[in-house]
Amino acid sequence: MQFLWKHVNDMVGKGVDMIVLGQLFFYAGVTFTPMALPLSILLASLMTFGNLGEHMELLAMKASGISLVRIMKPLVYFSLVLVVVSFVFQNNILPHAQTKTYTILLSLRQKSPELDIPEGVFYKEITGYNVYVRHKDKKTGMLQDMMIYDYSQGFENAVVTAADSGKLKVSNDKKYLILTLYNGESFENLEKMQSRSVDERVRYRRETFELRDVLINYDMNFNLADESIMGNRDSGKNVSELTQFIDSVQHKQDSINTKILPQFVRKAYKNGFSEGRTFSFEPEYDPRDTLFRKGFQHYYDLLNTDSKITHLQLAKSKAEQVKMENNIEMFWQNEYRNSILSHKIQLHRKFSVAISCLLFFFIGAPLGTIIRKGGLGMPAVLSVLFFLLYYTIDTFGTKMAKQEVWVVWQGVWLSTFVLAALGAFFTYKAVNDSTIMNPDAWKNFLQKLIGKREIRNYSKKDVIMETPDYTNDIRMMQQWNEESEKYLKEHSKPTFYFSFWKNGFGNSTLKPLVEKMELWIDDLRNSDENLIVGKLMDYPVIDIPNIKLIQKPFAKWFCIIVFPIGLVIYLWALLKQRQINHDIKVSRKVNDNIITELDKLIKDGYEL
C-alpha cells in the first residue's frame, strides 16, 4: 500500500495496459520479499509457540524432560536455511526485480498522460500548449469556445488561437494530436520579441478561418526505458558487482587525490613565482626557494600603482581559476564518495536483512512461549510492534550512515544488534520460565505504580486446627505499639536530600515491625469469633520499598549526579514514607480495637 500510494501519480491517467501494471506490481512484490520474510518468521514463530503454550503442550514436553532449547533446535536449523535462502534471493533475484521495477516506473513517468481536457480551466499537459475549453459535449465529443496558446517557440512569441468549436483526436500511430478548429481566428507576431522599446511597432498576422487542422507532436505510446540505465544503481547489483564497483571507484578516487595536491601546488605556488625571475630593482632572492627572503609584501611595496593593480588582477584571476577547478574536483569527489557510500550500505544490508530472519525467530519463539497465546490476535499485534521497532531503528541507522555521522557498518547493523539483544533476553526468560509477560504480574506492578492498595480478605475458617493464644497476641500488639511509636518519632519529619542518599530508606527497622504484625494476624485468623476475623481485614498491607539497586555506591552517585533522576526517587521516597507512617497509625488503632475486644472476651470467661 505504501508503494502504491507513493507512485499513484505515475500510474493514474496514463492509459497503460493492465499487463504493464501487472508486471510492475509483480516485480514490486518481489522486492518486498526480503523485508516480508523476517516479519512472517516472527508471526509464524509467535503463533506456533503461542499455540503450544496455550494448549499446555510445551508444559507436557518439559514435564517429559525435553528442554525448550531442544524443542526449538529443529526450527533453528530451519531458520538458518531461510537465512541462506534470503541471502541468495537478495544476491541473485532481488537486483533483477528492482531493476525491472524502477525501469517500468521511469517509463511511466516519461509517458504522456491520457487526454482529458476539463471544462473551465487551462489544460497544461500538452507540452508547449495551453488549451482552454468552456464546455464539452460528452456525446459528440465537440469542444465549445476554445482558446489555444501555442508557446512552443517561447512565451514572448506565443500564437493565440480562438475558435467557436473544435474536435481533438489522436493519430493512428499515437504520435500526434490532430486538433480540428471551426470558425475562429489566430494572432501571431511576425518578428521575434526580443529587446524592443515600448513604442516600437512589430509586424503581426491576424487570420480568420472557418476550418483549420493543427498537428501537435504528442507521443502516447508506452516505451520501456533501457534497463542498463537502472542497472547501474546500487540496488541492481549483487555482492560481487558491489564489491568490484567499490574497489574500482575507491581506486579512482585515490588516484585523483594523488593528482590534486601536485596540481594545486603547481598552479597556486610554483607558477606564481618561477625561479630565476629577474626584476629591475633586484630584490633579495633565496635561490633555494621560489619565494622572497623578505616576503612578497616587500617586493609589492616597491612596485608602482599600475604594476600593483596588474598584479592584483592577475592574482584574482588565478585564484578564481584555481577555485573553479577545485570546485569541479570536489564535485566529482563527492559523487564518488556518495556512490561508494550507497554501495557499501547496500552490500551490508544484503547480510543484515538475511541475519534478521534468524534473530526474529529467537524473538518470536521465546515470546510465544512466555505469553502462551495462539491464534492471530495477540501474535499479530506483537509482530507488528516489533517489526515497526526494527524498521524504525533500521531507517534511523541507515540515515546516520548515509549522512556519514556513523560508520557504515554501525548504522546498517544497529537494528541487528538491537534484535540480538532482544532475542537473547527473551530466550533467557523463556528458558527460565519467566513471568515477564504474565498478565497477573503486570497487573500487580501497575497497581503498585498507580498507588492502588492491596486489601486483606479473610473469613472464618470452617475447621480450626490450632486455637489462637489471645494473651500472647495482646502482649505482641502492645509491644508493637511501643516500637511503632518510636519508629514514627524517628521518621515523622522529611529527610533532607543528601541525608536520604547517605542513610537510605531505613528498611532495617521497618521490616521487623511488618514481620511481627503478620505473626499475630496469622494467629488470630484461627479465631472462631467473626468480629475478631473481620477486624483483621482493617489492617493495611504495609509495602516495604525494594530499593536495593540504588543502595549500591555506584547507583547512589549516579542518581546524585544526574539530578532529575535523584530528585524523582527522593520525592517518591518521601511519598512512600508518608504512606507507611499513615499505615502504621491505622494499624495502631486497629490494635487498640482488637485488644479491647480480646479483653472483653477474657473478662467474659472465654476459655483460653
Coordinates of C-alpha atoms in Angstrom, one line a residue:
M1 CA 0.0 0.0 0.0
Q2 CA 2.9 2.4 0.7
F3 CA 4.4 1.7 -2.7
L4 CA 1.0 2.1 -4.4
W5 CA 0.2 5.5 -2.8
K6 CA 3.8 6.7 -3.3
H7 CA 3.7 6.1 -7.1
V8 CA 0.0 6.5 -7.8
N9 CA 0.6 9.7 -9.7
D10 CA 2.9 7.9 -12.1
M11 CA 0.2 5.2 -12.9
V12 CA -3.1 7.0 -12.9
G13 CA -4.3 8.8 -16.1
K14 CA -1.5 7.3 -18.3
G15 CA -3.7 4.8 -20.2
V16 CA -1.3 2.0 -19.6
D17 CA -2.2 -1.6 -20.3
M18 CA -3.0 -3.8 -17.4
I19 CA -0.2 -6.1 -18.4
V20 CA 2.3 -3.4 -17.7
L21 CA 0.7 -2.6 -14.3
G22 CA 0.6 -6.3 -13.5
Q23 CA 4.4 -6.6 -14.3
L24 CA 5.0 -3.5 -12.1
F25 CA 3.1 -5.0 -9.1
F26 CA 4.7 -8.4 -9.6
Y27 CA 8.3 -7.1 -9.6
A28 CA 7.4 -4.6 -6.7
G29 CA 6.0 -7.5 -4.7
V30 CA 9.2 -9.5 -5.3
T31 CA 11.3 -6.5 -4.0
F32 CA 9.3 -6.6 -0.7
T33 CA 10.1 -10.2 0.0
P34 CA 13.4 -9.7 1.9
M35 CA 11.6 -7.4 4.4
A36 CA 8.4 -9.5 4.5
L37 CA 10.3 -12.8 5.2
P38 CA 11.6 -11.7 8.7
L39 CA 8.1 -10.4 9.7
S40 CA 6.5 -13.7 8.5
I41 CA 9.0 -15.7 10.6
L42 CA 8.3 -13.6 13.6
L43 CA 4.5 -14.0 13.2
A44 CA 4.7 -17.8 12.5
S45 CA 7.0 -18.5 15.5
L46 CA 4.8 -16.4 17.8
M47 CA 1.6 -18.3 16.6
T48 CA 3.3 -21.7 16.8
F49 CA 4.8 -21.5 20.2
G50 CA 1.8 -19.5 21.5
N51 CA -0.5 -22.3 20.5
L52 CA 1.8 -24.9 22.1
G53 CA 1.9 -22.9 25.3
E54 CA -1.9 -22.2 25.3
H55 CA -2.8 -25.9 24.9
M56 CA -0.2 -27.0 27.6
E57 CA 1.8 -29.0 25.0
L58 CA 5.0 -27.2 25.9
L59 CA 4.3 -28.0 29.6
A60 CA 3.9 -31.6 28.7
M61 CA 7.1 -31.7 26.8
K62 CA 9.0 -30.0 29.6
A63 CA 7.5 -32.4 32.1
S64 CA 8.8 -35.3 29.9
G65 CA 12.3 -33.9 30.3
I66 CA 12.6 -32.1 27.0
S67 CA 14.1 -28.6 27.4
L68 CA 12.9 -25.6 25.5
V69 CA 16.3 -25.3 23.7
R70 CA 15.8 -28.9 22.4
I71 CA 12.3 -28.1 21.3
M72 CA 13.5 -25.1 19.3
K73 CA 16.5 -26.8 17.8
P74 CA 14.8 -28.1 14.6
L75 CA 13.3 -24.7 13.9
V76 CA 16.6 -23.0 14.5
Y77 CA 18.1 -25.2 11.7
F78 CA 15.1 -24.3 9.5
S79 CA 15.6 -20.6 10.2
L80 CA 19.3 -20.9 9.2
V81 CA 18.2 -22.4 5.9
L82 CA 15.9 -19.4 5.5
V83 CA 18.8 -17.1 6.2
V84 CA 20.7 -18.7 3.3
V85 CA 17.6 -18.5 1.1
S86 CA 17.1 -14.9 1.9
F87 CA 20.8 -14.0 1.1
V88 CA 20.7 -16.0 -2.2
F89 CA 17.4 -14.3 -3.1
Q90 CA 18.8 -10.8 -2.4
N91 CA 22.0 -11.6 -4.3
N92 CA 20.5 -13.1 -7.4
I93 CA 16.8 -12.3 -7.8
L94 CA 16.3 -9.0 -6.0
P95 CA 18.7 -6.9 -8.2
H96 CA 16.9 -8.0 -11.3
A97 CA 13.4 -7.4 -9.8
Q98 CA 14.4 -3.9 -8.6
T99 CA 15.9 -3.0 -12.0
K100 CA 12.7 -4.1 -13.6
T101 CA 10.6 -2.2 -11.1
Y102 CA 12.4 1.1 -11.4
T103 CA 12.6 0.8 -15.2
I104 CA 8.9 0.5 -15.5
L105 CA 8.4 3.4 -13.1
L106 CA 10.8 5.6 -15.1
S107 CA 8.9 4.6 -18.3
L108 CA 5.6 5.5 -16.7
R109 CA 6.9 8.9 -15.6
Q110 CA 8.1 9.6 -19.2
K111 CA 4.8 8.6 -20.8
S112 CA 2.4 11.3 -21.7
P113 CA -0.9 11.3 -19.8
E114 CA -4.3 10.4 -21.4
L115 CA -6.1 13.4 -22.8
D116 CA -9.0 14.5 -20.7
I117 CA -9.4 18.2 -21.1
P118 CA -11.5 19.6 -18.3
E119 CA -14.1 22.4 -18.6
G120 CA -13.4 26.0 -17.5
V121 CA -9.7 25.7 -16.7
F122 CA -6.5 25.7 -18.8
Y123 CA -5.1 22.3 -19.6
K124 CA -1.3 22.3 -19.4
E125 CA -0.4 18.6 -20.0
I126 CA 0.3 19.1 -23.7
T127 CA 4.0 20.3 -23.9
G128 CA 4.2 23.8 -25.4
Y129 CA 0.4 24.4 -25.4
N130 CA -2.3 25.7 -23.0
V131 CA -5.8 24.7 -24.0
Y132 CA -9.0 26.2 -22.6
V133 CA -12.5 24.8 -23.2
R134 CA -15.6 26.4 -21.8
H135 CA -17.9 23.4 -22.5
K136 CA -17.7 19.8 -23.7
D137 CA -20.3 17.7 -25.3
K138 CA -19.7 14.2 -24.0
K139 CA -21.9 12.5 -26.6
T140 CA -20.5 14.1 -29.7
G141 CA -17.0 15.0 -28.3
M142 CA -17.3 18.5 -29.6
L143 CA -15.4 21.2 -27.7
Q144 CA -17.1 24.6 -27.4
D145 CA -15.5 28.1 -27.0
M146 CA -11.9 27.0 -27.3
M147 CA -8.7 29.1 -26.8
I148 CA -5.3 27.7 -27.6
Y149 CA -1.9 29.3 -26.5
D150 CA 1.0 27.9 -28.6
Y151 CA 4.2 28.9 -26.7
S152 CA 6.4 26.2 -28.3
Q153 CA 8.6 29.0 -29.7
G154 CA 8.7 30.8 -26.3
F155 CA 6.3 32.8 -24.2
E156 CA 7.3 36.0 -26.0
N157 CA 6.4 34.6 -29.4
A158 CA 3.2 32.8 -28.5
V159 CA 0.5 32.1 -31.1
V160 CA -3.0 32.7 -29.8
T161 CA -6.0 31.0 -31.4
A162 CA -9.7 31.2 -30.6
A163 CA -12.4 29.1 -32.1
D164 CA -16.1 28.6 -31.6
S165 CA -15.8 24.8 -31.6
G166 CA -13.4 22.0 -32.4
K167 CA -12.5 18.4 -32.1
L168 CA -9.4 16.6 -30.7
K169 CA -8.3 13.2 -31.8
V170 CA -5.1 11.1 -31.8
S171 CA -3.4 9.8 -35.0
N172 CA -3.4 6.1 -35.7
D173 CA 0.3 5.7 -34.7
K174 CA -0.4 7.6 -31.4
K175 CA 2.4 10.1 -32.0
Y176 CA 0.4 13.2 -33.0
L177 CA -2.7 15.1 -31.8
I178 CA -5.0 16.4 -34.6
L179 CA -6.9 19.4 -33.5
T180 CA -9.7 20.4 -35.9
L181 CA -11.0 24.0 -35.3
Y182 CA -14.1 25.7 -36.6
N183 CA -14.9 29.4 -37.1
G184 CA -12.1 31.1 -35.4
E185 CA -9.2 33.5 -35.7
S186 CA -5.5 33.4 -34.8
F187 CA -2.9 36.1 -33.9
E188 CA 0.9 35.8 -34.0
N189 CA 3.9 38.1 -34.3
L190 CA 6.0 38.0 -37.5
E191 CA 9.1 39.2 -35.7
K192 CA 10.8 37.7 -32.7
M193 CA 10.1 39.6 -29.5
Q194 CA 13.5 40.3 -28.0
S195 CA 14.7 43.6 -26.6
R196 CA 12.4 46.2 -28.0
S197 CA 11.2 49.6 -26.8
V198 CA 7.6 50.1 -25.9
D199 CA 6.8 52.5 -28.8
E200 CA 8.5 50.3 -31.5
R201 CA 6.0 48.7 -33.9
V202 CA 6.0 45.0 -34.5
R203 CA 4.6 43.3 -37.6
Y204 CA 2.0 40.7 -36.8
R205 CA -0.5 38.5 -38.6
R206 CA -4.2 38.1 -37.8
E207 CA -6.1 35.3 -39.6
T208 CA -9.7 34.4 -39.7
F209 CA -10.7 30.8 -40.7
E210 CA -13.7 28.5 -41.0
L211 CA -11.8 25.3 -40.7
R212 CA -8.2 24.6 -39.6
D213 CA -6.3 21.4 -38.7
V214 CA -3.4 21.7 -36.2
L215 CA -0.9 18.9 -35.9
I216 CA 0.8 18.6 -32.5
N217 CA 3.7 16.2 -31.5
Y218 CA 2.3 14.1 -28.7
D219 CA 3.7 10.5 -28.3
M220 CA 1.1 8.5 -26.4
N221 CA 2.8 5.1 -26.8
F222 CA 4.3 3.3 -23.8
N223 CA 8.1 2.9 -24.5
L224 CA 10.0 0.8 -22.0
A225 CA 13.3 2.6 -21.0
D226 CA 16.7 1.0 -21.3
E227 CA 17.3 -1.3 -18.3
S228 CA 21.0 -0.5 -18.4
I229 CA 20.2 2.9 -17.0
M230 CA 18.7 1.5 -13.8
G231 CA 21.0 -1.5 -13.7
N232 CA 23.9 0.9 -12.7
R233 CA 22.1 1.7 -9.4
D234 CA 23.4 0.1 -6.3
S235 CA 20.1 -1.8 -5.8
G236 CA 20.6 -3.5 -9.2
K237 CA 23.9 -5.2 -8.3
N238 CA 24.9 -8.4 -6.5
V239 CA 27.6 -8.8 -3.9
S240 CA 30.4 -9.4 -6.4
E241 CA 29.3 -6.4 -8.5
L242 CA 29.0 -4.2 -5.5
T243 CA 32.5 -5.2 -4.3
Q244 CA 34.0 -4.6 -7.7
F245 CA 32.4 -1.2 -8.0
I246 CA 33.6 -0.1 -4.5
D247 CA 37.1 -1.2 -5.3
S248 CA 37.3 0.4 -8.7
V249 CA 35.7 3.7 -7.6
Q250 CA 37.9 3.8 -4.5
H251 CA 41.0 3.3 -6.6
K252 CA 39.8 6.0 -9.0
Q253 CA 39.2 8.4 -6.0
D254 CA 42.6 7.6 -4.6
S255 CA 44.3 8.3 -7.9
I256 CA 42.5 11.6 -8.2
N257 CA 43.7 12.6 -4.7
T258 CA 47.3 11.9 -5.6
K259 CA 47.0 14.2 -8.6
I260 CA 45.1 17.1 -6.9
L261 CA 47.8 18.1 -4.5
P262 CA 50.7 18.4 -7.0
Q263 CA 48.4 20.3 -9.4
F264 CA 47.3 22.7 -6.7
V265 CA 50.9 23.4 -5.6
R266 CA 52.0 23.9 -9.2
K267 CA 49.1 26.3 -10.1
A268 CA 48.9 28.2 -6.8
Y269 CA 52.5 28.3 -5.9
K270 CA 55.1 27.4 -8.4
N271 CA 53.5 29.1 -11.4
G272 CA 53.3 32.4 -9.5
F273 CA 56.9 32.5 -8.6
S274 CA 59.3 30.9 -11.1
E275 CA 62.9 30.5 -10.1
G276 CA 65.4 32.7 -12.0
R277 CA 63.0 35.6 -12.5
T278 CA 64.8 39.0 -12.7
F279 CA 63.5 42.3 -11.5
S280 CA 64.6 45.8 -12.3
F281 CA 65.0 46.7 -8.6
E282 CA 66.9 43.4 -7.9
P283 CA 65.1 42.2 -4.7
E284 CA 66.8 39.9 -2.3
Y285 CA 66.1 36.3 -3.6
D286 CA 66.7 33.0 -2.0
P287 CA 67.8 30.5 -4.7
R288 CA 66.7 27.6 -2.5
D289 CA 63.1 28.7 -2.7
T290 CA 60.8 30.4 -5.1
L291 CA 59.7 33.0 -2.6
F292 CA 61.5 36.1 -1.5
R293 CA 63.6 36.3 1.6
K294 CA 61.8 39.3 2.9
G295 CA 58.4 38.2 1.8
F296 CA 56.1 39.2 -1.0
Q297 CA 55.0 42.4 0.8
H298 CA 58.5 43.9 0.5
Y299 CA 58.5 43.2 -3.2
Y300 CA 54.9 44.5 -3.6
D301 CA 55.7 47.8 -1.9
L302 CA 58.5 48.6 -4.4
L303 CA 56.1 48.4 -7.4
N304 CA 54.3 51.4 -8.9
T305 CA 50.5 51.8 -8.8
D306 CA 49.8 50.3 -12.3
S307 CA 52.0 47.3 -11.6
K308 CA 50.2 46.8 -8.2
I309 CA 46.8 46.8 -10.0
T310 CA 48.1 44.4 -12.7
H311 CA 49.5 42.0 -10.1
L312 CA 46.2 42.1 -8.0
Q313 CA 44.1 41.4 -11.1
L314 CA 46.4 38.5 -12.1
A315 CA 46.2 37.1 -8.6
K316 CA 42.4 37.4 -8.6
S317 CA 42.0 35.7 -11.9
K318 CA 44.4 32.9 -10.9
A319 CA 42.6 32.5 -7.6
E320 CA 39.2 32.2 -9.3
Q321 CA 40.6 29.7 -11.8
V322 CA 42.1 27.6 -9.0
K323 CA 38.8 27.8 -7.1
M324 CA 36.7 26.8 -10.1
E325 CA 38.9 23.8 -10.9
N326 CA 38.9 22.7 -7.2
N327 CA 35.1 23.0 -7.1
I328 CA 34.9 20.7 -10.1
E329 CA 37.3 18.3 -8.4
M330 CA 35.3 18.5 -5.2
F331 CA 32.1 17.8 -7.1
W332 CA 33.5 14.6 -8.6
Q333 CA 35.0 13.6 -5.2
N334 CA 31.6 14.0 -3.6
E335 CA 30.0 12.0 -6.3
Y336 CA 32.5 9.2 -5.9
R337 CA 32.2 9.3 -2.1
N338 CA 28.4 9.1 -2.3
S339 CA 28.5 6.3 -4.8
I340 CA 30.9 4.3 -2.6
L341 CA 28.7 5.0 0.5
S342 CA 25.5 3.9 -1.1
H343 CA 27.1 0.7 -2.5
K344 CA 28.6 -0.1 0.9
I345 CA 25.2 0.3 2.6
Q346 CA 23.6 -2.0 0.0
L347 CA 26.4 -4.5 0.5
H348 CA 26.0 -4.6 4.3
R349 CA 22.2 -4.8 4.0
K350 CA 22.3 -8.0 2.0
F351 CA 23.8 -9.7 5.0
S352 CA 22.0 -7.8 7.8
V353 CA 18.5 -8.4 6.4
A354 CA 19.3 -12.1 6.0
I355 CA 20.5 -12.4 9.6
S356 CA 17.4 -10.7 10.8
C357 CA 15.4 -13.8 9.8
L358 CA 17.2 -15.9 12.5
L359 CA 17.0 -13.1 15.1
F360 CA 13.3 -12.6 14.6
F361 CA 12.8 -16.4 15.3
F362 CA 14.7 -16.0 18.6
I363 CA 12.3 -13.2 19.5
G364 CA 9.1 -14.8 18.3
A365 CA 9.6 -18.4 19.6
P366 CA 10.5 -17.5 23.3
L367 CA 7.9 -14.7 23.3
G368 CA 5.2 -17.1 22.2
T369 CA 6.3 -19.5 25.0
I370 CA 6.0 -16.7 27.6
I371 CA 2.7 -15.2 26.5
R372 CA 1.0 -18.6 25.8
K373 CA -1.5 -17.0 23.4
G374 CA -2.0 -18.5 19.9
G375 CA -4.3 -17.6 17.1
L376 CA -3.9 -14.4 15.0
G377 CA -4.8 -11.7 17.6
M378 CA -2.0 -11.2 20.1
P379 CA 0.8 -12.6 17.9
A380 CA -0.2 -10.3 15.1
V381 CA -0.2 -7.2 17.3
L382 CA 3.2 -8.1 18.9
S383 CA 4.7 -8.9 15.4
V384 CA 3.7 -5.5 14.1
L385 CA 5.1 -3.7 17.1
F386 CA 8.4 -5.5 17.0
F387 CA 8.7 -5.1 13.2
L388 CA 7.9 -1.4 13.5
L389 CA 10.6 -1.1 16.1
Y390 CA 13.1 -2.9 13.8
Y391 CA 12.1 -0.8 10.8
T392 CA 12.4 2.5 12.7
I393 CA 15.8 1.6 14.1
D394 CA 17.0 0.3 10.7
T395 CA 15.8 3.5 9.0
F396 CA 17.5 5.7 11.6
G397 CA 20.8 3.8 11.4
T398 CA 20.8 3.8 7.6
K399 CA 20.2 7.5 7.6
M400 CA 23.1 8.1 10.0
A401 CA 25.3 6.0 7.7
K402 CA 24.2 8.0 4.6
Q403 CA 25.0 11.3 6.3
E404 CA 28.4 9.9 7.4
V405 CA 27.6 10.5 11.1
W406 CA 28.3 6.9 11.8
V407 CA 30.5 4.3 10.1
V408 CA 28.5 2.3 7.5
W409 CA 28.6 -1.0 9.4
Q410 CA 27.5 0.7 12.7
G411 CA 24.4 2.3 11.0
V412 CA 23.3 -0.7 9.0
W413 CA 23.9 -3.3 11.7
L414 CA 22.3 -1.2 14.5
S415 CA 18.9 -2.8 14.1
T416 CA 20.6 -6.3 14.1
F417 CA 22.4 -5.6 17.4
V418 CA 19.1 -4.5 18.9
L419 CA 17.3 -7.6 17.7
A420 CA 20.2 -9.8 19.0
A421 CA 19.8 -8.2 22.5
L422 CA 16.0 -8.7 22.5
G423 CA 16.4 -12.3 21.2
A424 CA 18.9 -13.2 23.9
F425 CA 16.8 -11.5 26.6
F426 CA 13.5 -13.3 25.6
T427 CA 15.3 -16.6 25.1
Y428 CA 16.8 -16.4 28.6
K429 CA 13.5 -15.5 30.1
A430 CA 11.7 -18.3 28.3
V431 CA 14.3 -21.0 29.3
N432 CA 14.0 -19.9 32.9
D433 CA 10.1 -19.9 32.8
S434 CA 9.9 -16.1 33.5
T435 CA 6.6 -14.4 34.1
I436 CA 7.6 -11.2 32.4
M437 CA 4.6 -11.4 30.1
N438 CA 2.2 -12.8 32.8
P439 CA -0.9 -10.6 32.9
D440 CA -1.2 -11.0 36.7
A441 CA 2.4 -9.9 37.3
W442 CA 1.9 -6.8 35.2
K443 CA -1.4 -6.1 36.9
N444 CA 0.2 -6.2 40.3
F445 CA 3.0 -4.0 39.1
L446 CA 0.6 -1.4 37.6
Q447 CA -1.4 -1.4 40.8
K448 CA 1.7 -0.6 42.8
L449 CA 2.7 2.0 40.3
I450 CA -0.6 3.9 40.4
G451 CA -0.9 3.5 44.2
K452 CA -3.7 1.1 44.4
R453 CA -3.6 -0.8 47.7
E454 CA -3.8 -4.4 48.3
I455 CA -6.8 -5.3 50.5
R456 CA -6.9 -8.2 53.1
N457 CA -9.7 -10.6 52.6
Y458 CA -10.2 -13.0 55.5
S459 CA -13.2 -15.2 56.6
K460 CA -13.9 -17.5 59.5
K461 CA -12.3 -20.9 59.0
D462 CA -14.6 -23.9 58.9
V463 CA -12.1 -26.2 60.5
I464 CA -9.7 -24.7 63.1
M465 CA -6.6 -26.9 63.7
E466 CA -5.0 -24.7 66.4
T467 CA -6.7 -22.2 68.7
P468 CA -5.2 -18.7 69.0
D469 CA -3.2 -17.5 72.0
Y470 CA -5.0 -14.3 72.9
T471 CA -2.8 -13.4 75.8
N472 CA 0.4 -13.6 73.7
D473 CA -1.3 -11.8 70.9
I474 CA -2.2 -8.9 73.2
R475 CA 1.3 -8.7 74.5
M476 CA 2.8 -8.7 71.0
M477 CA 0.4 -5.9 69.9
Q478 CA 1.2 -3.7 72.9
Q479 CA 4.9 -4.2 72.4
W480 CA 4.4 -3.4 68.6
N481 CA 2.6 -0.2 69.5
E482 CA 5.6 0.9 71.6
E483 CA 8.1 0.1 68.9
S484 CA 5.9 1.7 66.1
E485 CA 5.6 4.9 68.2
K486 CA 9.4 5.1 68.3
Y487 CA 9.6 4.5 64.6
L488 CA 7.1 7.3 63.9
K489 CA 9.1 9.8 66.1
E490 CA 12.2 9.0 64.1
H491 CA 10.5 9.3 60.6
S492 CA 7.9 12.0 61.3
K493 CA 10.0 14.7 59.7
P494 CA 11.1 14.6 56.0
T495 CA 14.7 13.6 55.4
F496 CA 16.9 16.1 53.6
Y497 CA 18.0 15.2 50.1
F498 CA 21.7 14.4 50.8
S499 CA 20.8 12.7 54.1
F500 CA 18.4 10.5 52.3
W501 CA 21.1 9.3 49.8
K502 CA 23.6 8.9 52.7
N503 CA 21.4 7.0 55.2
G504 CA 19.0 5.3 52.8
F505 CA 15.3 4.5 53.4
G506 CA 15.5 2.9 56.8
N507 CA 14.1 -0.5 56.0
S508 CA 16.2 -2.1 58.8
T509 CA 13.6 -1.1 61.5
L510 CA 10.5 -1.3 59.3
K511 CA 10.9 -4.9 58.2
P512 CA 10.8 -6.4 61.7
L513 CA 7.7 -4.4 62.5
V514 CA 5.9 -5.8 59.5
E515 CA 7.0 -9.3 60.2
K516 CA 5.8 -9.1 63.8
M517 CA 2.4 -7.8 62.8
E518 CA 1.9 -10.7 60.4
L519 CA 2.6 -13.1 63.3
W520 CA -0.4 -12.2 65.4
I521 CA -2.6 -11.7 62.3
D522 CA -1.9 -15.3 61.3
D523 CA -2.6 -16.5 64.8
L524 CA -5.9 -14.5 65.1
R525 CA -7.2 -15.9 61.8
N526 CA -7.8 -19.1 63.7
S527 CA -10.3 -17.4 65.9
D528 CA -13.9 -18.6 65.9
E529 CA -15.2 -15.1 66.6
N530 CA -16.4 -13.4 63.4
L531 CA -15.8 -9.9 65.0
I532 CA -12.1 -10.6 65.5
V533 CA -11.6 -12.1 62.0
G534 CA -13.5 -9.1 60.5
K535 CA -11.3 -6.7 62.4
L536 CA -8.2 -8.3 60.8
M537 CA -9.2 -7.0 57.4
D538 CA -8.8 -3.4 58.7
Y539 CA -5.1 -3.9 58.8
P540 CA -3.4 -2.2 55.8
V541 CA -0.8 -4.1 53.8
I542 CA 2.4 -2.3 54.5
D543 CA 4.6 -2.5 51.4
I544 CA 8.3 -2.3 52.1
P545 CA 10.1 -0.4 49.2
N546 CA 12.6 -2.6 47.5
I547 CA 15.4 -0.2 46.6
K548 CA 18.4 -2.4 46.8
L549 CA 19.7 -1.3 43.4
I550 CA 20.0 2.4 44.3
Q551 CA 21.7 1.5 47.7
K552 CA 24.8 0.4 45.8
P553 CA 27.6 3.1 45.9
F554 CA 27.8 3.4 42.1
A555 CA 24.0 3.8 41.7
K556 CA 23.9 6.3 44.6
W557 CA 26.5 8.6 43.0
F558 CA 24.9 8.2 39.6
C559 CA 21.5 9.3 41.0
I560 CA 23.1 12.2 42.9
I561 CA 25.0 13.5 39.8
V562 CA 22.0 13.1 37.5
F563 CA 19.9 15.5 39.5
P564 CA 16.5 14.9 37.8
I565 CA 16.7 11.1 38.4
G566 CA 17.8 11.5 42.0
L567 CA 15.2 14.1 42.7
V568 CA 12.4 11.9 41.3
I569 CA 13.5 9.0 43.5
Y570 CA 13.8 11.3 46.5
L571 CA 10.2 12.7 46.1
W572 CA 8.9 9.1 45.6
A573 CA 10.6 8.1 48.8
L574 CA 9.0 10.9 50.7
L575 CA 5.6 10.0 49.5
K576 CA 6.2 6.3 50.3
Q577 CA 7.4 7.2 53.8
R578 CA 4.3 9.3 54.4
Q579 CA 2.1 6.4 53.3
I580 CA 4.0 4.0 55.6
N581 CA 3.5 6.4 58.5
H582 CA -0.2 6.5 57.8
D583 CA -0.4 2.7 57.6
I584 CA 1.4 2.3 61.0
K585 CA -1.0 4.8 62.6
V586 CA -4.0 2.9 61.2
S587 CA -2.5 -0.4 62.4
R588 CA -2.1 1.1 65.9
K589 CA -5.8 2.0 66.0
V590 CA -6.8 -1.5 64.8
N591 CA -4.5 -2.9 67.5
D592 CA -6.3 -0.9 70.2
N593 CA -9.7 -2.1 68.9
I594 CA -8.7 -5.7 68.8
I595 CA -7.1 -5.5 72.3
T596 CA -10.3 -4.1 73.7
E597 CA -12.4 -6.9 72.1
L598 CA -10.0 -9.5 73.4
D599 CA -10.1 -8.1 76.9
K600 CA -13.9 -8.4 76.8
L601 CA -13.6 -12.0 75.8
I602 CA -11.2 -12.7 78.6
K603 CA -13.4 -11.0 81.2
D604 CA -16.4 -12.9 80.0
G605 CA -14.6 -16.1 80.9
Y606 CA -13.5 -17.2 77.4
E607 CA -11.7 -20.5 77.7
L608 CA -8.0 -19.8 76.9

